[in-house]
JSON list of C-alpha atoms and ligand atoms in Angstrom, two decimals:
[
{"chain": "A", "resi": 118, "resn": "MET", "atom": "CA", "xyz": [-6.89, 10.78, 13.94]},
{"chain": "A", "resi": 119, "resn": "ILE", "atom": "CA", "xyz": [-8.15, 11.93, 10.56]},
{"chain": "A", "resi": 120, "resn": "VAL", "atom": "CA", "xyz": [-8.29, 8.32, 9.38]},
{"chain": "A", "resi": 121, "resn": "GLU", "atom": "CA", "xyz": [-10.35, 7.27, 12.40]},
{"chain": "A", "resi": 122, "resn": "ASN", "atom": "CA", "xyz": [-12.66, 10.26, 11.95]},
{"chain": "A", "resi": 123, "resn": "ILE", "atom": "CA", "xyz": [-13.26, 9.35, 8.32]},
{"chain": "A", "resi": 124, "resn": "HIS", "atom": "CA", "xyz": [-14.06, 5.75, 9.24]},
{"chain": "A", "resi": 125, "resn": "ASP", "atom": "CA", "xyz": [-16.42, 6.97, 11.94]},
{"chain": "A", "resi": 126, "resn": "VAL", "atom": "CA", "xyz": [-18.25, 9.32, 9.57]},
{"chain": "A", "resi": 127, "resn": "GLN", "atom": "CA", "xyz": [-18.45, 6.60, 6.90]},
{"chain": "A", "resi": 128, "resn": "LYS", "atom": "CA", "xyz": [-19.94, 4.21, 9.44]},
{"chain": "A", "resi": 129, "resn": "LYS", "atom": "CA", "xyz": [-22.55, 6.76, 10.46]},
{"chain": "A", "resi": 130, "resn": "ILE", "atom": "CA", "xyz": [-23.40, 7.43, 6.82]},
{"chain": "A", "resi": 131, "resn": "LYS", "atom": "CA", "xyz": [-23.85, 3.71, 6.29]},
{"chain": "A", "resi": 132, "resn": "GLU", "atom": "CA", "xyz": [-26.15, 3.43, 9.30]},
{"chain": "A", "resi": 133, "resn": "ALA", "atom": "CA", "xyz": [-28.21, 6.47, 8.27]},
{"chain": "A", "resi": 134, "resn": "CYS", "atom": "CA", "xyz": [-28.64, 4.95, 4.80]},
{"chain": "A", "resi": 135, "resn": "LYS", "atom": "CA", "xyz": [-29.76, 1.70, 6.34]},
{"chain": "A", "resi": 136, "resn": "ARG", "atom": "CA", "xyz": [-32.34, 3.47, 8.51]},
{"chain": "A", "resi": 137, "resn": "ALA", "atom": "CA", "xyz": [-33.66, 5.28, 5.47]},
{"chain": "A", "resi": 138, "resn": "GLY", "atom": "CA", "xyz": [-33.67, 2.20, 3.23]},
{"chain": "A", "resi": 139, "resn": "ARG", "atom": "CA", "xyz": [-31.14, 3.79, 0.91]},
{"chain": "A", "resi": 140, "resn": "GLU", "atom": "CA", "xyz": [-28.01, 2.46, -0.78]},
{"chain": "A", "resi": 141, "resn": "GLU", "atom": "CA", "xyz": [-24.74, 3.67, 0.68]},
{"chain": "A", "resi": 142, "resn": "THR", "atom": "CA", "xyz": [-23.54, 4.45, -2.84]},
{"chain": "A", "resi": 143, "resn": "GLU", "atom": "CA", "xyz": [-26.24, 7.15, -3.17]},
{"chain": "A", "resi": 144, "resn": "VAL", "atom": "CA", "xyz": [-24.37, 9.38, -0.72]},
{"chain": "A", "resi": 145, "resn": "THR", "atom": "CA", "xyz": [-21.07, 11.13, -1.45]},
{"chain": "A", "resi": 146, "resn": "LEU", "atom": "CA", "xyz": [-19.00, 12.35, 1.47]},
{"chain": "A", "resi": 147, "resn": "ILE", "atom": "CA", "xyz": [-17.21, 15.64, 0.85]},
{"chain": "A", "resi": 148, "resn": "ALA", "atom": "CA", "xyz": [-14.36, 16.37, 3.26]},
{"chain": "A", "resi": 149, "resn": "VAL", "atom": "CA", "xyz": [-14.47, 20.12, 3.92]},
{"chain": "A", "resi": 150, "resn": "SER", "atom": "CA", "xyz": [-10.80, 21.10, 4.17]},
{"chain": "A", "resi": 151, "resn": "LYS", "atom": "CA", "xyz": [-11.15, 24.90, 4.33]},
{"chain": "A", "resi": 152, "resn": "THR", "atom": "CA", "xyz": [-8.44, 26.54, 6.46]},
{"chain": "A", "resi": 153, "resn": "LYS", "atom": "CA", "xyz": [-6.69, 23.16, 6.83]},
{"chain": "A", "resi": 154, "resn": "PRO", "atom": "CA", "xyz": [-3.16, 22.52, 5.52]},
{"chain": "A", "resi": 155, "resn": "VAL", "atom": "CA", "xyz": [-2.32, 20.37, 2.54]},
{"chain": "A", "resi": 156, "resn": "SER", "atom": "CA", "xyz": [-0.67, 17.82, 4.87]},
{"chain": "A", "resi": 157, "resn": "MET", "atom": "CA", "xyz": [-4.07, 17.05, 6.42]},
{"chain": "A", "resi": 158, "resn": "ILE", "atom": "CA", "xyz": [-5.69, 16.74, 3.00]},
{"chain": "A", "resi": 159, "resn": "LEU", "atom": "CA", "xyz": [-2.97, 14.24, 2.09]},
{"chain": "A", "resi": 160, "resn": "GLU", "atom": "CA", "xyz": [-3.80, 12.21, 5.18]},
{"chain": "A", "resi": 161, "resn": "ALA", "atom": "CA", "xyz": [-7.43, 12.12, 4.17]},
{"chain": "A", "resi": 162, "resn": "TYR", "atom": "CA", "xyz": [-6.42, 11.18, 0.62]},
{"chain": "A", "resi": 163, "resn": "GLN", "atom": "CA", "xyz": [-4.39, 8.27, 1.95]},
{"chain": "A", "resi": 164, "resn": "ALA", "atom": "CA", "xyz": [-7.48, 7.17, 3.87]},
{"chain": "A", "resi": 165, "resn": "GLY", "atom": "CA", "xyz": [-9.34, 7.02, 0.56]},
{"chain": "A", "resi": 166, "resn": "MET", "atom": "CA", "xyz": [-11.04, 10.44, 0.36]},
{"chain": "A", "resi": 167, "resn": "ARG", "atom": "CA", "xyz": [-11.28, 11.92, -3.13]},
{"chain": "A", "resi": 168, "resn": "GLU", "atom": "CA", "xyz": [-13.88, 14.70, -2.68]},
{"chain": "A", "resi": 169, "resn": "PHE", "atom": "CA", "xyz": [-12.84, 17.90, -0.93]},
{"chain": "A", "resi": 170, "resn": "GLY", "atom": "CA", "xyz": [-14.73, 21.10, -0.23]},
{"chain": "A", "resi": 171, "resn": "GLU", "atom": "CA", "xyz": [-13.30, 24.61, 0.00]},
{"chain": "A", "resi": 172, "resn": "ASN", "atom": "CA", "xyz": [-15.08, 27.91, 0.54]},
{"chain": "A", "resi": 173, "resn": "LYS", "atom": "CA", "xyz": [-12.50, 30.39, -0.78]},
{"chain": "A", "resi": 174, "resn": "PRO", "atom": "CA", "xyz": [-11.73, 30.48, -4.51]},
{"chain": "A", "resi": 175, "resn": "GLN", "atom": "CA", "xyz": [-8.00, 31.19, -4.26]},
{"chain": "A", "resi": 176, "resn": "GLU", "atom": "CA", "xyz": [-7.50, 28.66, -1.50]},
{"chain": "A", "resi": 177, "resn": "LEU", "atom": "CA", "xyz": [-9.23, 26.05, -3.65]},
{"chain": "A", "resi": 178, "resn": "ARG", "atom": "CA", "xyz": [-7.09, 26.92, -6.66]},
{"chain": "A", "resi": 179, "resn": "ASP", "atom": "CA", "xyz": [-3.85, 26.92, -4.65]},
{"chain": "A", "resi": 180, "resn": "LYS", "atom": "CA", "xyz": [-4.55, 23.58, -2.98]},
{"chain": "A", "resi": 181, "resn": "ALA", "atom": "CA", "xyz": [-5.59, 22.02, -6.28]},
{"chain": "A", "resi": 182, "resn": "ARG", "atom": "CA", "xyz": [-2.29, 23.16, -7.79]},
{"chain": "A", "resi": 183, "resn": "GLU", "atom": "CA", "xyz": [-0.22, 21.88, -4.93]},
{"chain": "A", "resi": 184, "resn": "LEU", "atom": "CA", "xyz": [-1.95, 18.50, -4.70]},
{"chain": "A", "resi": 185, "resn": "ASP", "atom": "CA", "xyz": [-1.44, 17.08, -8.12]},
{"chain": "A", "resi": 186, "resn": "PHE", "atom": "CA", "xyz": [-3.64, 14.02, -7.53]},
{"chain": "A", "resi": 187, "resn": "PRO", "atom": "CA", "xyz": [-6.94, 13.00, -9.08]},
{"chain": "A", "resi": 188, "resn": "LEU", "atom": "CA", "xyz": [-9.03, 14.84, -6.49]},
{"chain": "A", "resi": 189, "resn": "ASN", "atom": "CA", "xyz": [-12.43, 16.45, -6.92]},
{"chain": "A", "resi": 190, "resn": "TRP", "atom": "CA", "xyz": [-12.70, 19.97, -5.55]},
{"chain": "A", "resi": 191, "resn": "HIS", "atom": "CA", "xyz": [-16.09, 21.32, -4.58]},
{"chain": "A", "resi": 192, "resn": "MET", "atom": "CA", "xyz": [-16.58, 25.07, -4.28]},
{"chain": "A", "resi": 193, "resn": "ILE", "atom": "CA", "xyz": [-19.00, 25.45, -1.38]},
{"chain": "A", "resi": 194, "resn": "GLY", "atom": "CA", "xyz": [-18.59, 29.06, -0.25]},
{"chain": "A", "resi": 195, "resn": "ASN", "atom": "CA", "xyz": [-19.84, 32.44, -1.33]},
{"chain": "A", "resi": 196, "resn": "LEU", "atom": "CA", "xyz": [-18.45, 33.29, -4.76]},
{"chain": "A", "resi": 197, "resn": "GLN", "atom": "CA", "xyz": [-17.81, 36.78, -6.09]},
{"chain": "A", "resi": 198, "resn": "LYS", "atom": "CA", "xyz": [-17.84, 37.34, -9.83]},
{"chain": "A", "resi": 199, "resn": "ASN", "atom": "CA", "xyz": [-14.24, 38.55, -9.98]},
{"chain": "A", "resi": 200, "resn": "LYS", "atom": "CA", "xyz": [-13.11, 35.22, -8.49]},
{"chain": "A", "resi": 201, "resn": "ILE", "atom": "CA", "xyz": [-14.98, 32.90, -10.82]},
{"chain": "A", "resi": 202, "resn": "LYS", "atom": "CA", "xyz": [-11.83, 32.46, -12.87]},
{"chain": "A", "resi": 203, "resn": "TYR", "atom": "CA", "xyz": [-10.15, 30.61, -9.99]},
{"chain": "A", "resi": 204, "resn": "VAL", "atom": "CA", "xyz": [-12.75, 27.87, -9.80]},
{"chain": "A", "resi": 205, "resn": "VAL", "atom": "CA", "xyz": [-14.16, 27.28, -13.30]},
{"chain": "A", "resi": 206, "resn": "GLY", "atom": "CA", "xyz": [-12.06, 24.51, -14.80]},
{"chain": "A", "resi": 207, "resn": "THR", "atom": "CA", "xyz": [-10.65, 23.57, -11.39]},
{"chain": "A", "resi": 208, "resn": "ALA", "atom": "CA", "xyz": [-13.66, 22.78, -9.22]},
{"chain": "A", "resi": 209, "resn": "CYS", "atom": "CA", "xyz": [-15.75, 19.78, -10.28]},
{"chain": "A", "resi": 210, "resn": "MET", "atom": "CA", "xyz": [-18.86, 21.51, -8.97]},
{"chain": "A", "resi": 211, "resn": "ILE", "atom": "CA", "xyz": [-19.93, 24.89, -7.62]},
{"chain": "A", "resi": 212, "resn": "HIS", "atom": "CA", "xyz": [-22.48, 24.36, -4.84]},
{"chain": "A", "resi": 213, "resn": "SER", "atom": "CA", "xyz": [-23.03, 28.01, -4.00]},
{"chain": "A", "resi": 214, "resn": "ILE", "atom": "CA", "xyz": [-24.76, 29.64, -6.95]},
{"chain": "A", "resi": 215, "resn": "ASP", "atom": "CA", "xyz": [-27.03, 32.25, -5.38]},
{"chain": "A", "resi": 216, "resn": "SER", "atom": "CA", "xyz": [-28.06, 34.51, -8.25]},
{"chain": "A", "resi": 217, "resn": "VAL", "atom": "CA", "xyz": [-28.90, 34.31, -11.94]},
{"chain": "A", "resi": 218, "resn": "SER", "atom": "CA", "xyz": [-26.19, 36.84, -12.78]},
{"chain": "A", "resi": 219, "resn": "LEU", "atom": "CA", "xyz": [-23.54, 34.78, -10.97]},
{"chain": "A", "resi": 220, "resn": "ALA", "atom": "CA", "xyz": [-24.62, 31.65, -12.87]},
{"chain": "A", "resi": 221, "resn": "GLU", "atom": "CA", "xyz": [-24.49, 33.55, -16.16]},
{"chain": "A", "resi": 222, "resn": "ALA", "atom": "CA", "xyz": [-21.00, 34.78, -15.37]},
{"chain": "A", "resi": 223, "resn": "VAL", "atom": "CA", "xyz": [-19.91, 31.20, -14.58]},
{"chain": "A", "resi": 224, "resn": "ASN", "atom": "CA", "xyz": [-21.44, 30.13, -17.90]},
{"chain": "A", "resi": 225, "resn": "ALA", "atom": "CA", "xyz": [-19.45, 32.81, -19.73]},
{"chain": "A", "resi": 226, "resn": "GLU", "atom": "CA", "xyz": [-16.19, 31.78, -18.05]},
{"chain": "A", "resi": 227, "resn": "ALA", "atom": "CA", "xyz": [-16.85, 28.11, -18.85]},
{"chain": "A", "resi": 228, "resn": "GLU", "atom": "CA", "xyz": [-17.52, 29.02, -22.47]},
{"chain": "A", "resi": 229, "resn": "LYS", "atom": "CA", "xyz": [-14.30, 31.00, -22.61]},
{"chain": "A", "resi": 230, "resn": "LYS", "atom": "CA", "xyz": [-12.39, 28.01, -21.26]},
{"chain": "A", "resi": 231, "resn": "GLY", "atom": "CA", "xyz": [-14.19, 25.56, -23.53]},
{"chain": "A", "resi": 232, "resn": "THR", "atom": "CA", "xyz": [-15.62, 23.58, -20.64]},
{"chain": "A", "resi": 233, "resn": "ARG", "atom": "CA", "xyz": [-18.90, 22.86, -18.88]},
{"chain": "A", "resi": 234, "resn": "CYS", "atom": "CA", "xyz": [-19.49, 23.59, -15.26]},
{"chain": "A", "resi": 235, "resn": "ASP", "atom": "CA", "xyz": [-21.65, 21.58, -12.86]},
{"chain": "A", "resi": 236, "resn": "ILE", "atom": "CA", "xyz": [-23.57, 23.85, -10.53]},
{"chain": "A", "resi": 237, "resn": "LEU", "atom": "CA", "xyz": [-26.02, 23.64, -7.66]},
{"chain": "A", "resi": 238, "resn": "LEU", "atom": "CA", "xyz": [-28.46, 26.38, -6.74]},
{"chain": "A", "resi": 239, "resn": "GLU", "atom": "CA", "xyz": [-28.11, 27.43, -3.13]},
{"chain": "A", "resi": 240, "resn": "VAL", "atom": "CA", "xyz": [-31.41, 27.64, -1.27]},
{"chain": "A", "resi": 241, "resn": "ASN", "atom": "CA", "xyz": [-31.90, 29.75, 1.85]},
{"chain": "A", "resi": 242, "resn": "ILE", "atom": "CA", "xyz": [-34.30, 27.18, 3.19]},
{"chain": "A", "resi": 243, "resn": "ALA", "atom": "CA", "xyz": [-34.98, 28.78, 6.57]},
{"chain": "A", "resi": 244, "resn": "ALA", "atom": "CA", "xyz": [-35.12, 32.33, 5.15]},
{"chain": "A", "resi": 245, "resn": "GLU", "atom": "CA", "xyz": [-32.27, 33.47, 7.39]},
{"chain": "A", "resi": 246, "resn": "ASP", "atom": "CA", "xyz": [-31.06, 37.05, 6.93]},
{"chain": "A", "resi": 247, "resn": "SER", "atom": "CA", "xyz": [-27.47, 35.95, 7.45]},
{"chain": "A", "resi": 248, "resn": "LYS", "atom": "CA", "xyz": [-27.53, 33.35, 4.67]},
{"chain": "A", "resi": 249, "resn": "HIS", "atom": "CA", "xyz": [-27.08, 33.49, 0.93]},
{"chain": "A", "resi": 250, "resn": "GLY", "atom": "CA", "xyz": [-29.30, 31.65, -1.49]},
{"chain": "A", "resi": 251, "resn": "PHE", "atom": "CA", "xyz": [-32.56, 31.69, -3.40]},
{"chain": "A", "resi": 252, "resn": "ASN", "atom": "CA", "xyz": [-35.93, 31.48, -1.75]},
{"chain": "A", "resi": 253, "resn": "PRO", "atom": "CA", "xyz": [-37.60, 28.15, -2.51]},
{"chain": "A", "resi": 254, "resn": "GLU", "atom": "CA", "xyz": [-40.22, 29.93, -4.66]},
{"chain": "A", "resi": 255, "resn": "GLN", "atom": "CA", "xyz": [-37.51, 31.32, -6.96]},
{"chain": "A", "resi": 256, "resn": "ILE", "atom": "CA", "xyz": [-36.01, 27.97, -7.89]},
{"chain": "A", "resi": 257, "resn": "GLU", "atom": "CA", "xyz": [-38.33, 27.06, -10.75]},
{"chain": "A", "resi": 258, "resn": "GLU", "atom": "CA", "xyz": [-38.08, 30.39, -12.56]},
{"chain": "A", "resi": 259, "resn": "THR", "atom": "CA", "xyz": [-34.31, 30.38, -12.01]},
{"chain": "A", "resi": 260, "resn": "VAL", "atom": "CA", "xyz": [-33.97, 26.93, -13.55]},
{"chain": "A", "resi": 261, "resn": "ARG", "atom": "CA", "xyz": [-36.13, 28.01, -16.49]},
{"chain": "A", "resi": 262, "resn": "ILE", "atom": "CA", "xyz": [-33.80, 30.93, -17.17]},
{"chain": "A", "resi": 263, "resn": "LEU", "atom": "CA", "xyz": [-30.54, 29.04, -16.64]},
{"chain": "A", "resi": 264, "resn": "CYS", "atom": "CA", "xyz": [-31.49, 25.96, -18.65]},
{"chain": "A", "resi": 265, "resn": "ARG", "atom": "CA", "xyz": [-30.53, 28.00, -21.73]},
{"chain": "A", "resi": 266, "resn": "CYS", "atom": "CA", "xyz": [-26.92, 28.34, -20.55]},
{"chain": "A", "resi": 267, "resn": "LYS", "atom": "CA", "xyz": [-25.09, 25.80, -22.68]},
{"chain": "A", "resi": 268, "resn": "ASN", "atom": "CA", "xyz": [-21.95, 25.66, -20.55]},
{"chain": "A", "resi": 269, "resn": "LEU", "atom": "CA", "xyz": [-23.77, 24.95, -17.29]},
{"chain": "A", "resi": 270, "resn": "ARG", "atom": "CA", "xyz": [-25.14, 21.70, -16.01]},
{"chain": "A", "resi": 271, "resn": "ILE", "atom": "CA", "xyz": [-27.64, 22.42, -13.27]},
{"chain": "A", "resi": 272, "resn": "ARG", "atom": "CA", "xyz": [-27.19, 19.31, -11.17]},
{"chain": "A", "resi": 273, "resn": "GLY", "atom": "CA", "xyz": [-29.30, 20.14, -8.14]},
{"chain": "A", "resi": 274, "resn": "ILE", "atom": "CA", "xyz": [-29.68, 22.24, -5.04]},
{"chain": "A", "resi": 275, "resn": "MET", "atom": "CA", "xyz": [-27.69, 22.91, -1.90]},
{"chain": "A", "resi": 276, "resn": "THR", "atom": "CA", "xyz": [-28.43, 24.39, 1.49]},
{"chain": "A", "resi": 277, "resn": "VAL", "atom": "CA", "xyz": [-26.65, 25.40, 4.66]},
{"chain": "A", "resi": 278, "resn": "ALA", "atom": "CA", "xyz": [-29.24, 24.65, 7.31]},
{"chain": "A", "resi": 279, "resn": "PRO", "atom": "CA", "xyz": [-29.53, 26.78, 10.46]},
{"chain": "A", "resi": 280, "resn": "TYR", "atom": "CA", "xyz": [-26.93, 26.28, 13.14]},
{"chain": "A", "resi": 281, "resn": "THR", "atom": "CA", "xyz": [-28.39, 24.08, 15.85]},
{"chain": "A", "resi": 282, "resn": "GLU", "atom": "CA", "xyz": [-27.30, 21.74, 18.62]},
{"chain": "A", "resi": 283, "resn": "ASN", "atom": "CA", "xyz": [-30.25, 19.51, 17.85]},
{"chain": "A", "resi": 284, "resn": "ALA", "atom": "CA", "xyz": [-30.13, 18.09, 14.33]},
{"chain": "A", "resi": 285, "resn": "GLU", "atom": "CA", "xyz": [-33.79, 17.05, 14.54]},
{"chain": "A", "resi": 286, "resn": "GLU", "atom": "CA", "xyz": [-34.70, 20.74, 14.30]},
{"chain": "A", "resi": 287, "resn": "ASN", "atom": "CA", "xyz": [-33.36, 20.78, 10.75]},
{"chain": "A", "resi": 288, "resn": "ARG", "atom": "CA", "xyz": [-35.25, 17.70, 9.60]},
{"chain": "A", "resi": 289, "resn": "MET", "atom": "CA", "xyz": [-38.17, 19.73, 8.23]},
{"chain": "A", "resi": 290, "resn": "TYR", "atom": "CA", "xyz": [-35.79, 21.92, 6.24]},
{"chain": "A", "resi": 291, "resn": "PHE", "atom": "CA", "xyz": [-34.06, 18.91, 4.73]},
{"chain": "A", "resi": 292, "resn": "ARG", "atom": "CA", "xyz": [-37.43, 17.44, 3.88]},
{"chain": "A", "resi": 293, "resn": "LYS", "atom": "CA", "xyz": [-38.46, 20.68, 2.14]},
{"chain": "A", "resi": 294, "resn": "MET", "atom": "CA", "xyz": [-35.25, 20.61, 0.11]},
{"chain": "A", "resi": 295, "resn": "HIS", "atom": "CA", "xyz": [-36.01, 17.09, -1.07]},
{"chain": "A", "resi": 296, "resn": "GLU", "atom": "CA", "xyz": [-39.51, 18.20, -2.07]},
{"chain": "A", "resi": 297, "resn": "ILE", "atom": "CA", "xyz": [-38.12, 21.10, -4.10]},
{"chain": "A", "resi": 298, "resn": "LEU", "atom": "CA", "xyz": [-35.86, 18.71, -6.02]},
{"chain": "A", "resi": 299, "resn": "ILE", "atom": "CA", "xyz": [-38.70, 16.28, -6.77]},
{"chain": "A", "resi": 300, "resn": "ASP", "atom": "CA", "xyz": [-41.03, 19.11, -7.84]},
{"chain": "A", "resi": 301, "resn": "ILE", "atom": "CA", "xyz": [-38.52, 20.52, -10.31]},
{"chain": "A", "resi": 302, "resn": "ASN", "atom": "CA", "xyz": [-37.88, 17.11, -11.84]},
{"chain": "A", "resi": 303, "resn": "HIS", "atom": "CA", "xyz": [-41.61, 16.70, -12.38]},
{"chain": "A", "resi": 304, "resn": "LYS", "atom": "CA", "xyz": [-41.82, 19.90, -14.44]},
{"chain": "A", "resi": 305, "resn": "ASN", "atom": "CA", "xyz": [-39.98, 18.39, -17.39]},
{"chain": "A", "resi": 306, "resn": "ILE", "atom": "CA", "xyz": [-37.94, 21.50, -18.05]},
{"chain": "A", "resi": 307, "resn": "ASP", "atom": "CA", "xyz": [-35.63, 21.26, -21.10]},
{"chain": "A", "resi": 308, "resn": "ASN", "atom": "CA", "xyz": [-32.32, 19.54, -20.32]},
{"chain": "A", "resi": 309, "resn": "ILE", "atom": "CA", "xyz": [-33.04, 19.53, -16.61]},
{"chain": "A", "resi": 310, "resn": "PHE", "atom": "CA", "xyz": [-32.81, 16.52, -14.40]},
{"chain": "A", "resi": 311, "resn": "MET", "atom": "CA", "xyz": [-31.48, 17.30, -10.97]},
{"chain": "A", "resi": 312, "resn": "ASP", "atom": "CA", "xyz": [-29.86, 14.43, -9.12]},
{"chain": "A", "resi": 313, "resn": "VAL", "atom": "CA", "xyz": [-27.86, 16.23, -6.43]},
{"chain": "A", "resi": 314, "resn": "LEU", "atom": "CA", "xyz": [-29.09, 17.26, -3.00]},
{"chain": "A", "resi": 315, "resn": "SER", "atom": "CA", "xyz": [-26.15, 18.79, -1.11]},
{"chain": "A", "resi": 316, "resn": "MET", "atom": "CA", "xyz": [-27.08, 19.19, 2.54]},
{"chain": "A", "resi": 317, "resn": "GLY", "atom": "CA", "xyz": [-25.89, 18.16, 5.98]},
{"chain": "A", "resi": 318, "resn": "MET", "atom": "CA", "xyz": [-22.74, 19.16, 7.86]},
{"chain": "A", "resi": 319, "resn": "THR", "atom": "CA", "xyz": [-20.95, 17.72, 10.89]},
{"chain": "A", "resi": 320, "resn": "SER", "atom": "CA", "xyz": [-23.81, 18.41, 13.27]},
{"chain": "A", "resi": 321, "resn": "ASP", "atom": "CA", "xyz": [-26.69, 17.17, 11.12]},
{"chain": "A", "resi": 322, "resn": "TYR", "atom": "CA", "xyz": [-25.54, 15.01, 8.18]},
{"chain": "A", "resi": 323, "resn": "GLU", "atom": "CA", "xyz": [-27.21, 11.85, 9.48]},
{"chain": "A", "resi": 324, "resn": "VAL", "atom": "CA", "xyz": [-30.62, 13.53, 9.54]},
{"chain": "A", "resi": 325, "resn": "ALA", "atom": "CA", "xyz": [-29.90, 15.04, 6.11]},
{"chain": "A", "resi": 326, "resn": "ILE", "atom": "CA", "xyz": [-29.21, 11.56, 4.73]},
{"chain": "A", "resi": 327, "resn": "GLU", "atom": "CA", "xyz": [-32.41, 10.21, 6.24]},
{"chain": "A", "resi": 328, "resn": "GLU", "atom": "CA", "xyz": [-34.19, 12.99, 4.33]},
{"chain": "A", "resi": 329, "resn": "GLY", "atom": "CA", "xyz": [-32.51, 12.32, 0.99]},
{"chain": "A", "resi": 330, "resn": "ALA", "atom": "CA", "xyz": [-29.13, 14.07, 0.87]},
{"chain": "A", "resi": 331, "resn": "THR", "atom": "CA", "xyz": [-26.86, 12.77, -1.91]},
{"chain": "A", "resi": 332, "resn": "MET", "atom": "CA", "xyz": [-23.87, 14.87, -0.85]},
{"chain": "A", "resi": 333, "resn": "VAL", "atom": "CA", "xyz": [-22.90, 15.70, 2.72]},
{"chain": "A", "resi": 334, "resn": "ARG", "atom": "CA", "xyz": [-20.21, 18.26, 3.55]},
{"chain": "A", "resi": 335, "resn": "VAL", "atom": "CA", "xyz": [-18.28, 17.36, 6.69]},
{"chain": "A", "resi": 336, "resn": "GLY", "atom": "CA", "xyz": [-15.42, 19.50, 7.97]},
{"chain": "A", "resi": 337, "resn": "THR", "atom": "CA", "xyz": [-15.05, 19.48, 11.75]},
{"chain": "A", "resi": 338, "resn": "GLY", "atom": "CA", "xyz": [-16.09, 15.83, 11.99]},
{"chain": "A", "resi": 339, "resn": "ILE", "atom": "CA", "xyz": [-13.09, 14.85, 9.84]},
{"chain": "A", "resi": 340, "resn": "PHE", "atom": "CA", "xyz": [-10.39, 17.48, 10.40]},
{"chain": "A", "resi": 341, "resn": "GLY", "atom": "CA", "xyz": [-11.32, 18.78, 13.85]},
{"chain": "A", "resi": 342, "resn": "GLU", "atom": "CA", "xyz": [-12.15, 22.33, 14.92]},
{"chain": "A", "resi": 343, "resn": "ARG", "atom": "CA", "xyz": [-11.08, 25.17, 12.67]},
{"chain": "A", "resi": 344, "resn": "MET", "atom": "CA", "xyz": [-8.90, 27.97, 14.02]},
{"chain": "A", "resi": 345, "resn": "TYR", "atom": "CA", "xyz": [-9.48, 31.37, 12.50]},
{"chain": "A", "resi": 346, "resn": "PRO", "atom": "CA", "xyz": [-6.86, 34.08, 12.90]},
{"chain": "A", "resi": 347, "resn": "GLN", "atom": "CA", "xyz": [-8.09, 37.09, 14.88]},
{"chain": "A", "resi": 348, "resn": "LYS", "atom": "CA", "xyz": [-8.67, 40.15, 12.75]},
{"chain": "A", "resi": 349, "resn": "ASP", "atom": "CA", "xyz": [-8.52, 43.66, 14.21]},
{"chain": "A", "resi": 350, "resn": "ASN", "atom": "CA", "xyz": [-9.35, 42.29, 17.65]},
{"chain": "A", "resi": 351, "resn": "GLN", "atom": "CA", "xyz": [-12.82, 41.41, 16.42]},
{"chain": "A", "resi": 352, "resn": "GLY", "atom": "CA", "xyz": [-12.27, 37.71, 16.11]},
{"chain": "A", "resi": 353, "resn": "LYS", "atom": "CA", "xyz": [-14.56, 35.41, 14.22]},
{"chain": "A", "resi": 354, "resn": "LYS", "atom": "CA", "xyz": [-16.83, 32.84, 15.68]},
{"chain": "B", "resi": 632, "resn": "PLP", "atom": "C1", "xyz": [-17.60, 24.93, 6.62]},
{"chain": "B", "resi": 632, "resn": "PLP", "atom": "C2", "xyz": [-18.71, 24.39, 5.81]},
{"chain": "B", "resi": 632, "resn": "PLP", "atom": "C3", "xyz": [-19.15, 23.06, 5.95]},
{"chain": "B", "resi": 632, "resn": "PLP", "atom": "C4", "xyz": [-18.58, 22.09, 6.98]},
{"chain": "B", "resi": 632, "resn": "PLP", "atom": "O1", "xyz": [-18.94, 22.48, 8.27]},
{"chain": "B", "resi": 632, "resn": "PLP", "atom": "P1", "xyz": [-18.67, 21.54, 9.55]},
{"chain": "B", "resi": 632, "resn": "PLP", "atom": "O2", "xyz": [-19.67, 21.98, 10.53]},
{"chain": "B", "resi": 632, "resn": "PLP", "atom": "O3", "xyz": [-17.27, 21.82, 9.97]},
{"chain": "B", "resi": 632, "resn": "PLP", "atom": "O4", "xyz": [-18.86, 20.14, 9.11]},
{"chain": "B", "resi": 632, "resn": "PLP", "atom": "C5", "xyz": [-20.16, 22.62, 5.13]},
{"chain": "B", "resi": 632, "resn": "PLP", "atom": "N1", "xyz": [-20.72, 23.43, 4.20]},
{"chain": "B", "resi": 632, "resn": "PLP", "atom": "C6", "xyz": [-20.33, 24.71, 4.04]},
{"chain": "B", "resi": 632, "resn": "PLP", "atom": "C7", "xyz": [-20.99, 25.55, 3.00]},
{"chain": "B", "resi": 632, "resn": "PLP", "atom": "C8", "xyz": [-19.31, 25.23, 4.83]},
{"chain": "B", "resi": 632, "resn": "PLP", "atom": "O5", "xyz": [-18.95, 26.50, 4.66]}
]
């Protein structure tokens, strides 16, 4: 099943690239394996997947330890400062940098470990109260501050677009994200060239690709629905 899902997603990526006049190689598919067991990640690995996304620092660290293969782990979820140690040196990229102080703490941890960390700045593109991320207007000043952090490589920007049944509704947000990336690259800020646009999930990755996404993060479309354990009878949607 997982193998077929991966082939299906890859085919749709290919078709979206074609529609947009883009090369297939410009888009990296990240299989979002959060909450899913290592056995399913192995299945995806055997189908050729090498990029995996996790949203919990310890879960990422534990899975990376258990799966001793050349995999790339992407940290895509909210990150608290006391958990940075689990991902710096393990994750190939942190997509979810949502404050200057968090980025500076990641820089410090990377320095301590003698490494450099690739990061993306998360943008709250639809200004949703429920979402983390910078406002679009804050991106330039943030980049100008963080470009001095020697152990960070600011590779680009990421967004989690609003939940919708109709992917077309997110097209304008994806387009805005692409514009932000182009604008920043035109500013000629020291050491800054951003080449990563991480956007698009199961419900809208084809539209995201048409609007310039270079990384899409697909969970449900590869591994199926996620089951969350009920907590205190409150459940989680
Ligand atoms: C869970 C998650 C995804 C994948 O979502 P699906 O709808 O299952 O494809 C992508 N990005 C982030 C940040 C996530 O937390």
